[in-house]
Amino acid sequence: MPDKMDLKDIIAIGRTLDEYSRMFDLRFTQLKGASILDMGGGVSSFTAEANELGLNVKSCDWIYGFTAEELEKKCVSDLGVMLEKLPAIRDNYRWDFYKNEAGLRVFREKAYKTFIEDYKKGRSNRYIKSELPFTVFTDKEFDITLVSHFLFLYDEHKDYNFHLDSIAELIRITKEEIRIFPIVNLRWKKCGFVDRIINEPEFGKCRMEVKKVDFEFVKGGNEFLSIKP
Ligand SMILES: C[S@@+](CC[C@H](N)C(=O)[O-])C[C@H]1O[C@@H](n2cnc3c(N)ncnc32)[C@H](O)[C@@H]1O
């Protein structure tokens, strides 16, 4: 880990509440009244949209040390780069949900624009600057923790020990359930760490289960890992 993280070290691409609901198979009646954490929430609009609907959601990411203006600049530039690179790899994705690049752009723009507006208003109470594997949260502070497109995905950059420590930390701060989506890596293959985590003796008391969902963009990326501490 470098001494000082730089915005160039991340990709500021975010997803919306609609996509989170599909990826994590979220039922709003179950979420009402629960304390929810979006770990590695980045520039997703899930926190903004969910709070607007009356849910109690916080987001955690190390990028929340940056200003709205700095993050917005990075969002615009990363979305451009991502869409430029997409045609060469588009066959690795299923297009039934977004239809095409223009459809994908609509979702990604909605996510970052909604995030930026909410970040300007609610930075201090909804967006917490902290990072895995060791966070600022207290034991069992959240009922439910969601992790989208962060753990397992970057297994080339974050090693097994990082995943082990991070999941132990998520178990420490979560009461009912942790959901991690997807469980494939950037090479479009199931991440080898998933089965190792499931079989870790230190997590023996947790109930772990891979669950299929009705949402697949990266081919093969239609499962999340559920961990019940
Ligand atoms: C690809 S983005 C996904 C953003 C969001 N979860 C979504 O799906 O729209 C991955 C996020 O993980 C964050 N991240 C990277 N390392 C982290 C760490 N050690 N702790 C918490 N967040 C981290 C990045 O800053 C980035 O915002």
Coordinates of C-alpha atoms and ligand atoms in Angstrom, one line a residue:
M1 CA 0.0 0.0 0.0
P2 CA 1.5 3.4 -1.0
D3 CA 2.0 6.0 1.8
K4 CA -0.4 8.3 0.2
M5 CA -3.2 7.1 -2.0
D6 CA -3.9 9.0 -5.2
L7 CA -7.1 9.3 -7.2
K8 CA -5.3 7.8 -10.2
D9 CA -5.1 4.6 -8.2
I10 CA -8.9 4.0 -8.5
I11 CA -11.5 3.9 -11.2
A12 CA -14.4 6.2 -10.3
I13 CA -17.2 4.2 -11.9
G14 CA -20.4 3.7 -9.9
R15 CA -23.7 1.9 -10.0
T16 CA -27.2 2.9 -9.1
L17 CA -29.8 1.6 -6.6
D18 CA -31.5 -0.3 -9.4
E19 CA -28.3 -2.2 -10.2
Y20 CA -27.5 -2.8 -6.5
S21 CA -31.1 -4.2 -6.0
R22 CA -30.6 -6.7 -8.8
M23 CA -27.0 -7.6 -7.9
F24 CA -27.8 -8.2 -4.3
D25 CA -31.4 -9.4 -4.7
L26 CA -32.5 -6.7 -2.2
R27 CA -36.0 -6.6 -0.8
F28 CA -36.9 -3.2 0.4
T29 CA -39.4 -4.5 3.1
Q30 CA -36.5 -6.4 4.7
L31 CA -34.1 -3.4 4.5
K32 CA -36.6 -0.9 6.2
G33 CA -35.3 -0.1 9.6
A34 CA -32.0 -1.8 9.1
S35 CA -28.6 -0.1 9.4
I36 CA -26.8 -0.7 6.1
L37 CA -23.2 -0.2 5.0
D38 CA -22.0 0.1 1.4
M39 CA -18.4 -0.9 1.8
G40 CA -16.2 0.5 -1.0
G41 CA -19.2 2.5 -2.1
G42 CA -17.1 4.9 -4.2
V43 CA -19.2 7.0 -6.5
S44 CA -22.2 4.7 -6.5
S45 CA -25.6 6.4 -6.0
F46 CA -26.9 3.6 -3.9
T47 CA -26.5 5.5 -0.6
A48 CA -28.0 8.7 -2.0
E49 CA -31.0 7.0 -3.5
A50 CA -31.7 4.6 -0.6
N51 CA -31.6 7.4 2.0
E52 CA -34.0 9.3 -0.3
L53 CA -36.4 6.3 0.0
G54 CA -36.1 6.4 3.8
L55 CA -33.5 3.6 4.3
N56 CA -30.6 4.0 6.7
V57 CA -27.5 3.6 4.5
K58 CA -23.9 4.8 5.0
S59 CA -21.0 4.4 2.5
C60 CA -17.4 3.8 3.3
D61 CA -14.4 4.4 1.0
W62 CA -11.0 6.0 1.3
I63 CA -11.9 8.4 -1.6
Y64 CA -14.2 10.4 0.7
G65 CA -11.1 12.5 1.7
F66 CA -11.5 14.2 -1.7
T67 CA -13.8 17.1 -2.6
A68 CA -16.9 16.8 -4.7
E69 CA -15.1 18.8 -7.5
E70 CA -12.1 16.5 -7.5
L71 CA -14.2 13.3 -7.6
E72 CA -16.5 14.7 -10.3
K73 CA -13.5 15.4 -12.6
K74 CA -12.3 11.9 -12.1
C75 CA -15.8 10.4 -12.8
V76 CA -16.0 12.2 -16.1
S77 CA -12.6 11.2 -17.2
D78 CA -12.9 7.5 -16.1
L79 CA -16.3 7.1 -17.7
G80 CA -14.9 8.3 -21.0
V81 CA -11.9 6.0 -20.8
M82 CA -14.1 3.0 -19.9
L83 CA -16.5 3.6 -22.8
E84 CA -13.6 4.0 -25.2
K85 CA -12.1 0.7 -24.2
L86 CA -15.4 -1.2 -24.1
P87 CA -15.9 -2.1 -27.8
A88 CA -12.7 -4.3 -27.8
I89 CA -14.0 -6.4 -24.9
R90 CA -17.7 -6.2 -25.3
D91 CA -18.1 -9.9 -26.0
N92 CA -17.2 -10.6 -22.4
Y93 CA -20.4 -9.0 -21.3
R94 CA -24.1 -9.8 -21.5
W95 CA -26.1 -6.9 -22.9
D96 CA -29.7 -7.9 -22.0
F97 CA -29.9 -5.3 -19.2
Y98 CA -28.0 -2.3 -20.6
K99 CA -28.7 -3.1 -24.3
N100 CA -25.7 -1.2 -25.6
E101 CA -22.9 1.3 -24.7
A102 CA -25.4 4.2 -24.7
G103 CA -27.6 2.4 -22.2
L104 CA -24.7 1.7 -20.0
R105 CA -23.6 5.3 -20.1
V106 CA -27.1 6.4 -18.9
F107 CA -26.7 4.2 -15.7
R108 CA -23.1 5.2 -15.0
E109 CA -23.9 8.9 -15.5
K110 CA -27.0 8.7 -13.3
A111 CA -24.9 7.0 -10.6
Y112 CA -22.0 9.5 -10.4
K113 CA -24.2 12.7 -10.8
T114 CA -26.6 11.6 -8.1
F115 CA -23.7 10.6 -5.9
I116 CA -21.9 14.0 -6.4
E117 CA -25.1 16.0 -5.5
D118 CA -25.6 14.0 -2.3
Y119 CA -21.9 14.1 -1.4
K120 CA -22.0 17.8 -1.5
K121 CA -25.0 17.8 1.0
G122 CA -24.3 14.8 3.2
R123 CA -20.5 14.2 3.1
S124 CA -20.1 14.4 6.8
N125 CA -22.9 12.1 7.9
R126 CA -23.3 9.5 5.1
Y127 CA -19.9 9.2 3.5
I128 CA -17.2 7.9 5.8
K129 CA -13.5 8.0 4.9
S130 CA -12.1 4.7 6.1
E131 CA -10.7 1.6 4.4
L132 CA -10.4 -2.2 4.7
P133 CA -8.9 -4.2 6.1
F134 CA -9.2 -2.1 9.3
T135 CA -12.1 0.4 9.6
V136 CA -13.3 3.0 12.1
F137 CA -16.6 1.2 12.9
T138 CA -17.6 -0.4 16.2
D139 CA -18.4 -4.1 16.7
K140 CA -21.8 -5.0 15.0
E141 CA -22.5 -1.4 14.0
F142 CA -24.4 -2.5 10.9
D143 CA -27.1 -5.0 10.3
I144 CA -26.2 -5.5 6.7
T145 CA -23.0 -4.8 4.7
L146 CA -22.9 -4.8 0.9
V147 CA -19.7 -4.9 -1.1
S148 CA -20.0 -4.3 -4.8
H149 CA -17.2 -4.7 -7.4
F150 CA -14.3 -4.5 -4.9
L151 CA -13.5 -7.7 -3.0
F152 CA -12.7 -10.8 -5.2
L153 CA -12.7 -8.6 -8.3
Y154 CA -9.3 -7.1 -7.8
D155 CA -7.5 -10.4 -6.8
E156 CA -4.5 -9.4 -8.9
H157 CA -3.9 -6.3 -6.8
K158 CA -5.2 -7.4 -3.4
D159 CA -3.8 -10.7 -2.1
Y160 CA -5.4 -13.5 -0.1
N161 CA -4.4 -12.0 3.3
F162 CA -6.0 -8.7 2.4
H163 CA -9.2 -10.6 1.6
L164 CA -8.9 -12.7 4.8
D165 CA -8.4 -9.6 7.1
S166 CA -11.1 -7.6 5.2
I167 CA -13.7 -10.3 5.6
A168 CA -12.8 -10.8 9.3
E169 CA -13.3 -7.0 9.7
L170 CA -16.7 -7.1 7.9
I171 CA -17.8 -9.9 10.2
R172 CA -16.7 -7.8 13.2
I173 CA -18.8 -4.8 12.2
T174 CA -21.9 -6.6 10.8
K175 CA -24.7 -8.3 12.7
E176 CA -26.8 -10.1 10.2
E177 CA -25.4 -10.5 6.7
I178 CA -22.6 -9.5 4.4
R179 CA -23.1 -9.8 0.6
I180 CA -20.2 -9.6 -1.8
F181 CA -20.9 -9.2 -5.6
P182 CA -19.6 -10.4 -8.0
I183 CA -17.3 -13.3 -7.1
V184 CA -15.5 -13.2 -10.5
N185 CA -12.2 -11.4 -11.1
L186 CA -11.1 -9.0 -13.8
R187 CA -10.1 -12.0 -16.0
W188 CA -13.9 -13.0 -16.0
K189 CA -13.2 -16.1 -13.9
K190 CA -14.5 -17.1 -10.5
C191 CA -12.0 -15.7 -8.0
G192 CA -9.9 -18.6 -6.4
F193 CA -10.2 -16.9 -3.0
V194 CA -13.9 -17.6 -2.7
D195 CA -13.7 -21.3 -1.8
R196 CA -10.7 -20.6 0.4
I197 CA -12.7 -18.0 2.4
I198 CA -15.7 -20.4 2.7
N199 CA -13.4 -23.1 4.1
E200 CA -11.4 -20.9 6.4
P201 CA -11.4 -22.5 9.9
E202 CA -11.5 -19.0 11.5
F203 CA -14.9 -18.4 9.8
G204 CA -16.3 -21.8 11.0
K205 CA -19.1 -20.2 13.0
C206 CA -20.4 -18.2 10.0
R207 CA -22.9 -19.4 7.5
M208 CA -21.5 -18.9 4.0
E209 CA -23.4 -19.5 0.8
V210 CA -23.0 -18.6 -2.9
K211 CA -26.3 -17.3 -4.3
K212 CA -27.4 -16.8 -7.9
V213 CA -29.1 -13.6 -9.0
D214 CA -31.1 -12.6 -12.0
F215 CA -28.5 -10.0 -13.0
E216 CA -25.4 -10.7 -15.2
F217 CA -23.3 -8.1 -17.0
V218 CA -19.8 -9.6 -16.8
K219 CA -20.4 -13.1 -18.2
G220 CA -20.5 -15.6 -15.3
G221 CA -20.9 -12.7 -12.8
N222 CA -24.3 -13.6 -11.5
E223 CA -23.5 -14.7 -8.0
F224 CA -22.9 -13.1 -4.7
L225 CA -21.3 -14.6 -1.5
S226 CA -23.6 -14.3 1.5
I227 CA -21.9 -14.4 4.9
K228 CA -24.1 -14.7 8.0
P229 CA -21.8 -14.0 11.0
Ligands
LIG1 C1 -15.0 -0.4 -8.8 S1 -15.4 0.7 -7.5 C2 -17.0 0.1 -7.0 C3 -17.8 1.2 -6.5 C4 -19.2 0.8 -6.0 N1 -19.2 -0.2 -5.0 C5 -20.1 0.3 -7.1 O1 -20.2 -0.9 -7.4 O2 -20.6 1.2 -7.9 C6 -14.4 0.1 -6.2 C7 -14.3 1.0 -5.0 O3 -13.6 0.3 -3.9 C8 -12.8 1.4 -3.2 N2 -11.7 0.8 -2.4 C9 -10.5 0.4 -2.9 N3 -9.8 -0.1 -1.9 C10 -10.5 0.1 -0.7 C11 -10.3 -0.3 0.6 N4 -9.1 -0.8 1.0 N5 -11.3 0.0 1.5 C12 -12.5 0.5 1.1 N6 -12.7 0.8 -0.2 C13 -11.8 0.6 -1.1 C14 -12.4 2.3 -4.3 O4 -12.0 3.5 -3.8 C15 -13.6 2.3 -5.2 O5 -14.4 3.4 -4.9

